Amino acid sequence: MISKELLNILCCPETKAELILDNNTLVSVDKNTRRRYRIEDDIPIMLIDESEQLSLEEWTKIMKKYGKET
């Protein structure tokens, strides 16, 4: 599990947007890129080339789940 302290300093490498911890992934709050980064063995894989771009529908669902504006 990623510590709160680490989550507070991590940001999306592409847009520098805030990240939300969603299960075992980190999701960018940036609506344009909608990046999701996986976490392996408690290590966030923050490479843009290895991230996933979420559909607007899936991203919106995650943002609403955590009370973020869309």
Short mmCIF file of N, CA, C and O in Angstrom, two decimals:
data_model
loop_
_atom_site.label_atom_id
_atom_site.label_comp_id
_atom_site.label_asym_id
_atom_site.label_seq_id
_atom_site.Cartn_x
_atom_site.Cartn_y
_atom_site.Cartn_z
N MET A 1 0.84 -1.19 0.00
CA MET A 1 0.00 0.00 0.00
C MET A 1 0.89 1.25 0.00
O MET A 1 1.87 1.32 0.72
N ILE A 2 0.51 2.21 -0.78
CA ILE A 2 1.25 3.47 -0.86
C ILE A 2 0.89 4.33 0.35
O ILE A 2 -0.29 4.48 0.68
N SER A 3 1.89 4.90 0.98
CA SER A 3 1.65 5.74 2.15
C SER A 3 1.00 7.06 1.73
O SER A 3 1.17 7.52 0.59
N LYS A 4 0.31 7.66 2.67
CA LYS A 4 -0.33 8.96 2.43
C LYS A 4 0.72 10.02 2.08
O LYS A 4 0.50 10.86 1.23
N GLU A 5 1.89 9.93 2.74
CA GLU A 5 2.96 10.89 2.49
C GLU A 5 3.46 10.80 1.04
O GLU A 5 3.68 11.82 0.39
N LEU A 6 3.64 9.58 0.55
CA LEU A 6 4.10 9.40 -0.82
C LEU A 6 3.02 9.86 -1.81
O LEU A 6 3.32 10.56 -2.78
N LEU A 7 1.78 9.51 -1.53
CA LEU A 7 0.69 9.93 -2.41
C LEU A 7 0.61 11.45 -2.50
O LEU A 7 0.33 12.01 -3.56
N ASN A 8 0.90 12.13 -1.41
CA ASN A 8 0.84 13.60 -1.39
C ASN A 8 1.90 14.25 -2.26
O ASN A 8 1.71 15.39 -2.71
N ILE A 9 3.03 13.57 -2.50
CA ILE A 9 4.08 14.19 -3.31
C ILE A 9 4.09 13.71 -4.75
O ILE A 9 4.69 14.33 -5.61
N LEU A 10 3.41 12.59 -5.03
CA LEU A 10 3.36 12.10 -6.41
C LEU A 10 2.39 12.93 -7.23
O LEU A 10 1.38 13.43 -6.73
N CYS A 11 2.71 13.06 -8.51
CA CYS A 11 1.79 13.72 -9.44
C CYS A 11 1.94 13.04 -10.80
O CYS A 11 2.90 12.31 -11.05
N CYS A 12 1.01 13.30 -11.67
CA CYS A 12 1.06 12.74 -13.02
C CYS A 12 2.30 13.28 -13.74
O CYS A 12 2.50 14.49 -13.80
N PRO A 13 3.14 12.39 -14.26
CA PRO A 13 4.35 12.87 -14.94
C PRO A 13 4.07 13.64 -16.23
O PRO A 13 4.89 14.43 -16.68
N GLU A 14 2.90 13.43 -16.79
CA GLU A 14 2.56 14.11 -18.05
C GLU A 14 2.01 15.51 -17.81
O GLU A 14 2.40 16.46 -18.48
N THR A 15 1.12 15.65 -16.83
CA THR A 15 0.42 16.92 -16.64
C THR A 15 0.69 17.58 -15.28
O THR A 15 0.25 18.70 -15.06
N LYS A 16 1.33 16.86 -14.39
CA LYS A 16 1.59 17.31 -13.01
C LYS A 16 0.31 17.41 -12.19
O LYS A 16 0.25 18.05 -11.15
N ALA A 17 -0.75 16.75 -12.65
CA ALA A 17 -2.04 16.76 -11.95
C ALA A 17 -1.99 15.84 -10.73
O ALA A 17 -1.17 14.93 -10.65
N GLU A 18 -2.89 16.10 -9.82
CA GLU A 18 -3.05 15.26 -8.62
C GLU A 18 -3.41 13.82 -9.03
O GLU A 18 -4.04 13.60 -10.07
N LEU A 19 -3.01 12.87 -8.21
CA LEU A 19 -3.33 11.47 -8.45
C LEU A 19 -4.23 10.95 -7.34
O LEU A 19 -4.10 11.34 -6.18
N ILE A 20 -5.14 10.07 -7.71
CA ILE A 20 -6.05 9.45 -6.76
C ILE A 20 -5.70 7.97 -6.69
O ILE A 20 -5.53 7.32 -7.72
N LEU A 21 -5.60 7.45 -5.47
CA LEU A 21 -5.36 6.03 -5.28
C LEU A 21 -6.68 5.29 -5.44
O LEU A 21 -7.63 5.52 -4.69
N ASP A 22 -6.77 4.45 -6.45
CA ASP A 22 -7.98 3.68 -6.73
C ASP A 22 -7.58 2.21 -6.81
O ASP A 22 -7.01 1.76 -7.80
N ASN A 23 -7.86 1.48 -5.73
CA ASN A 23 -7.45 0.08 -5.60
C ASN A 23 -5.94 -0.01 -5.74
O ASN A 23 -5.23 0.57 -4.96
N ASN A 24 -5.45 -0.70 -6.76
CA ASN A 24 -4.00 -0.85 -6.93
C ASN A 24 -3.50 -0.03 -8.12
O ASN A 24 -2.59 -0.45 -8.84
N THR A 25 -4.10 1.14 -8.32
CA THR A 25 -3.67 2.04 -9.39
C THR A 25 -3.73 3.48 -8.90
O THR A 25 -4.37 3.79 -7.90
N LEU A 26 -3.05 4.35 -9.64
CA LEU A 26 -3.13 5.79 -9.41
C LEU A 26 -3.77 6.41 -10.65
O LEU A 26 -3.37 6.12 -11.77
N VAL A 27 -4.78 7.24 -10.44
CA VAL A 27 -5.52 7.84 -11.55
C VAL A 27 -5.34 9.35 -11.49
O VAL A 27 -5.56 9.98 -10.45
N SER A 28 -4.97 9.93 -12.62
CA SER A 28 -4.80 11.38 -12.72
C SER A 28 -6.16 12.06 -12.74
O SER A 28 -7.11 11.57 -13.37
N VAL A 29 -6.27 13.21 -12.07
CA VAL A 29 -7.52 13.96 -12.09
C VAL A 29 -7.65 14.82 -13.35
O VAL A 29 -8.67 15.47 -13.55
N ASP A 30 -6.64 14.79 -14.23
CA ASP A 30 -6.69 15.58 -15.46
C ASP A 30 -7.67 14.96 -16.46
O ASP A 30 -7.49 13.83 -16.90
N LYS A 31 -8.71 15.71 -16.79
CA LYS A 31 -9.78 15.21 -17.67
C LYS A 31 -9.30 14.98 -19.09
O LYS A 31 -9.81 14.11 -19.79
N ASN A 32 -8.33 15.74 -19.55
CA ASN A 32 -7.87 15.60 -20.94
C ASN A 32 -7.07 14.33 -21.17
O ASN A 32 -7.22 13.67 -22.20
N THR A 33 -6.22 13.97 -20.22
CA THR A 33 -5.37 12.79 -20.42
C THR A 33 -5.94 11.53 -19.80
O THR A 33 -5.73 10.44 -20.32
N ARG A 34 -6.61 11.66 -18.65
CA ARG A 34 -7.26 10.53 -17.96
C ARG A 34 -6.32 9.33 -17.79
O ARG A 34 -6.68 8.18 -18.03
N ARG A 35 -5.09 9.55 -17.33
CA ARG A 35 -4.09 8.49 -17.19
C ARG A 35 -4.31 7.65 -15.93
O ARG A 35 -4.68 8.17 -14.88
N ARG A 36 -4.06 6.34 -16.08
CA ARG A 36 -4.06 5.43 -14.93
C ARG A 36 -2.72 4.72 -14.92
O ARG A 36 -2.29 4.15 -15.92
N TYR A 37 -2.06 4.77 -13.76
CA TYR A 37 -0.75 4.15 -13.57
C TYR A 37 -0.90 2.97 -12.61
O TYR A 37 -1.52 3.10 -11.56
N ARG A 38 -0.31 1.86 -12.96
CA ARG A 38 -0.43 0.68 -12.11
C ARG A 38 0.60 0.73 -10.98
O ARG A 38 1.59 1.46 -11.05
N ILE A 39 0.33 -0.05 -9.96
CA ILE A 39 1.24 -0.18 -8.82
C ILE A 39 1.62 -1.65 -8.73
O ILE A 39 0.75 -2.52 -8.68
N GLU A 40 2.92 -1.93 -8.73
CA GLU A 40 3.41 -3.31 -8.63
C GLU A 40 4.31 -3.43 -7.41
O GLU A 40 5.26 -2.66 -7.27
N ASP A 41 4.01 -4.38 -6.55
CA ASP A 41 4.80 -4.58 -5.32
C ASP A 41 4.97 -3.28 -4.54
O ASP A 41 6.06 -2.96 -4.08
N ASP A 42 3.90 -2.53 -4.43
CA ASP A 42 3.87 -1.25 -3.71
C ASP A 42 4.73 -0.16 -4.36
O ASP A 42 5.04 0.84 -3.73
N ILE A 43 5.10 -0.35 -5.62
CA ILE A 43 5.88 0.66 -6.35
C ILE A 43 5.05 1.19 -7.51
O ILE A 43 4.66 0.43 -8.40
N PRO A 44 4.76 2.49 -7.52
CA PRO A 44 4.00 3.06 -8.64
C PRO A 44 4.86 3.08 -9.91
O PRO A 44 6.00 3.51 -9.88
N ILE A 45 4.29 2.61 -11.00
CA ILE A 45 4.97 2.62 -12.30
C ILE A 45 4.52 3.90 -13.01
O ILE A 45 3.47 3.95 -13.63
N MET A 46 5.34 4.95 -12.88
CA MET A 46 4.96 6.27 -13.33
C MET A 46 5.50 6.61 -14.72
O MET A 46 5.85 7.75 -15.00
N LEU A 47 5.53 5.63 -15.59
CA LEU A 47 5.99 5.85 -16.96
C LEU A 47 4.78 6.09 -17.86
O LEU A 47 3.85 5.28 -17.89
N ILE A 48 4.80 7.18 -18.59
CA ILE A 48 3.67 7.53 -19.46
C ILE A 48 3.41 6.42 -20.47
O ILE A 48 2.26 6.05 -20.71
N ASP A 49 4.48 5.87 -21.04
CA ASP A 49 4.33 4.82 -22.04
C ASP A 49 3.69 3.56 -21.49
O ASP A 49 3.15 2.76 -22.25
N GLU A 50 3.76 3.36 -20.19
CA GLU A 50 3.18 2.16 -19.59
C GLU A 50 1.86 2.45 -18.89
O GLU A 50 1.27 1.56 -18.28
N SER A 51 1.39 3.67 -18.98
CA SER A 51 0.11 4.02 -18.37
C SER A 51 -1.02 3.65 -19.33
O SER A 51 -0.81 3.35 -20.49
N GLU A 52 -2.22 3.72 -18.78
CA GLU A 52 -3.41 3.43 -19.57
C GLU A 52 -4.24 4.71 -19.64
O GLU A 52 -4.34 5.44 -18.65
N GLN A 53 -4.81 4.99 -20.80
CA GLN A 53 -5.71 6.13 -20.90
C GLN A 53 -7.13 5.62 -20.77
O GLN A 53 -7.60 4.80 -21.57
N LEU A 54 -7.81 6.10 -19.74
CA LEU A 54 -9.17 5.65 -19.46
C LEU A 54 -10.17 6.31 -20.40
O LEU A 54 -9.95 7.44 -20.86
N SER A 55 -11.28 5.63 -20.62
CA SER A 55 -12.38 6.25 -21.36
C SER A 55 -12.95 7.36 -20.47
O SER A 55 -12.80 7.32 -19.24
N LEU A 56 -13.59 8.32 -21.08
CA LEU A 56 -14.18 9.42 -20.32
C LEU A 56 -15.20 8.88 -19.32
O LEU A 56 -15.26 9.33 -18.18
N GLU A 57 -15.95 7.87 -19.72
CA GLU A 57 -16.97 7.29 -18.85
C GLU A 57 -16.34 6.64 -17.61
O GLU A 57 -16.77 6.87 -16.48
N GLU A 58 -15.31 5.83 -17.82
CA GLU A 58 -14.65 5.16 -16.70
C GLU A 58 -13.96 6.16 -15.78
O GLU A 58 -14.04 6.07 -14.55
N TRP A 59 -13.28 7.14 -16.37
CA TRP A 59 -12.60 8.18 -15.59
C TRP A 59 -13.60 8.96 -14.73
O TRP A 59 -13.37 9.19 -13.56
N THR A 60 -14.73 9.33 -15.33
CA THR A 60 -15.77 10.08 -14.62
C THR A 60 -16.30 9.28 -13.44
O THR A 60 -16.51 9.83 -12.35
N LYS A 61 -16.50 7.99 -13.64
CA LYS A 61 -16.97 7.11 -12.57
C LYS A 61 -16.00 7.11 -11.38
O LYS A 61 -16.41 7.21 -10.23
N ILE A 62 -14.70 7.03 -11.68
CA ILE A 62 -13.68 7.03 -10.63
C ILE A 62 -13.65 8.37 -9.91
O ILE A 62 -13.57 8.43 -8.68
N MET A 63 -13.73 9.46 -10.66
CA MET A 63 -13.70 10.79 -10.04
C MET A 63 -14.90 10.97 -9.10
O MET A 63 -14.76 11.48 -7.99
N LYS A 64 -16.07 10.55 -9.54
CA LYS A 64 -17.27 10.67 -8.70
C LYS A 64 -17.14 9.80 -7.45
O LYS A 64 -17.58 10.20 -6.37
N LYS A 65 -16.56 8.62 -7.60
CA LYS A 65 -16.37 7.69 -6.47
C LYS A 65 -15.57 8.35 -5.35
O LYS A 65 -15.82 8.12 -4.17
N TYR A 66 -14.62 9.22 -5.71
CA TYR A 66 -13.76 9.87 -4.72
C TYR A 66 -14.10 11.34 -4.51
O TYR A 66 -13.32 12.09 -3.93
N GLY A 67 -15.28 11.76 -4.99
CA GLY A 67 -15.77 13.11 -4.73
C GLY A 67 -15.03 14.22 -5.46
O GLY A 67 -14.99 15.34 -4.98
N LYS A 68 -14.46 13.89 -6.61
CA LYS A 68 -13.74 14.90 -7.41
C LYS A 68 -14.66 15.46 -8.49
O LYS A 68 -15.48 14.75 -9.06
N GLU A 69 -14.49 16.73 -8.77
CA GLU A 69 -15.28 17.37 -9.83
C GLU A 69 -14.88 16.85 -11.19
O GLU A 69 -13.71 16.56 -11.43
N THR A 70 -15.85 16.73 -12.06
CA THR A 70 -15.54 16.30 -13.44
C THR A 70 -15.85 17.43 -14.34
O THR A 70 -16.29 17.63 -15.26
#
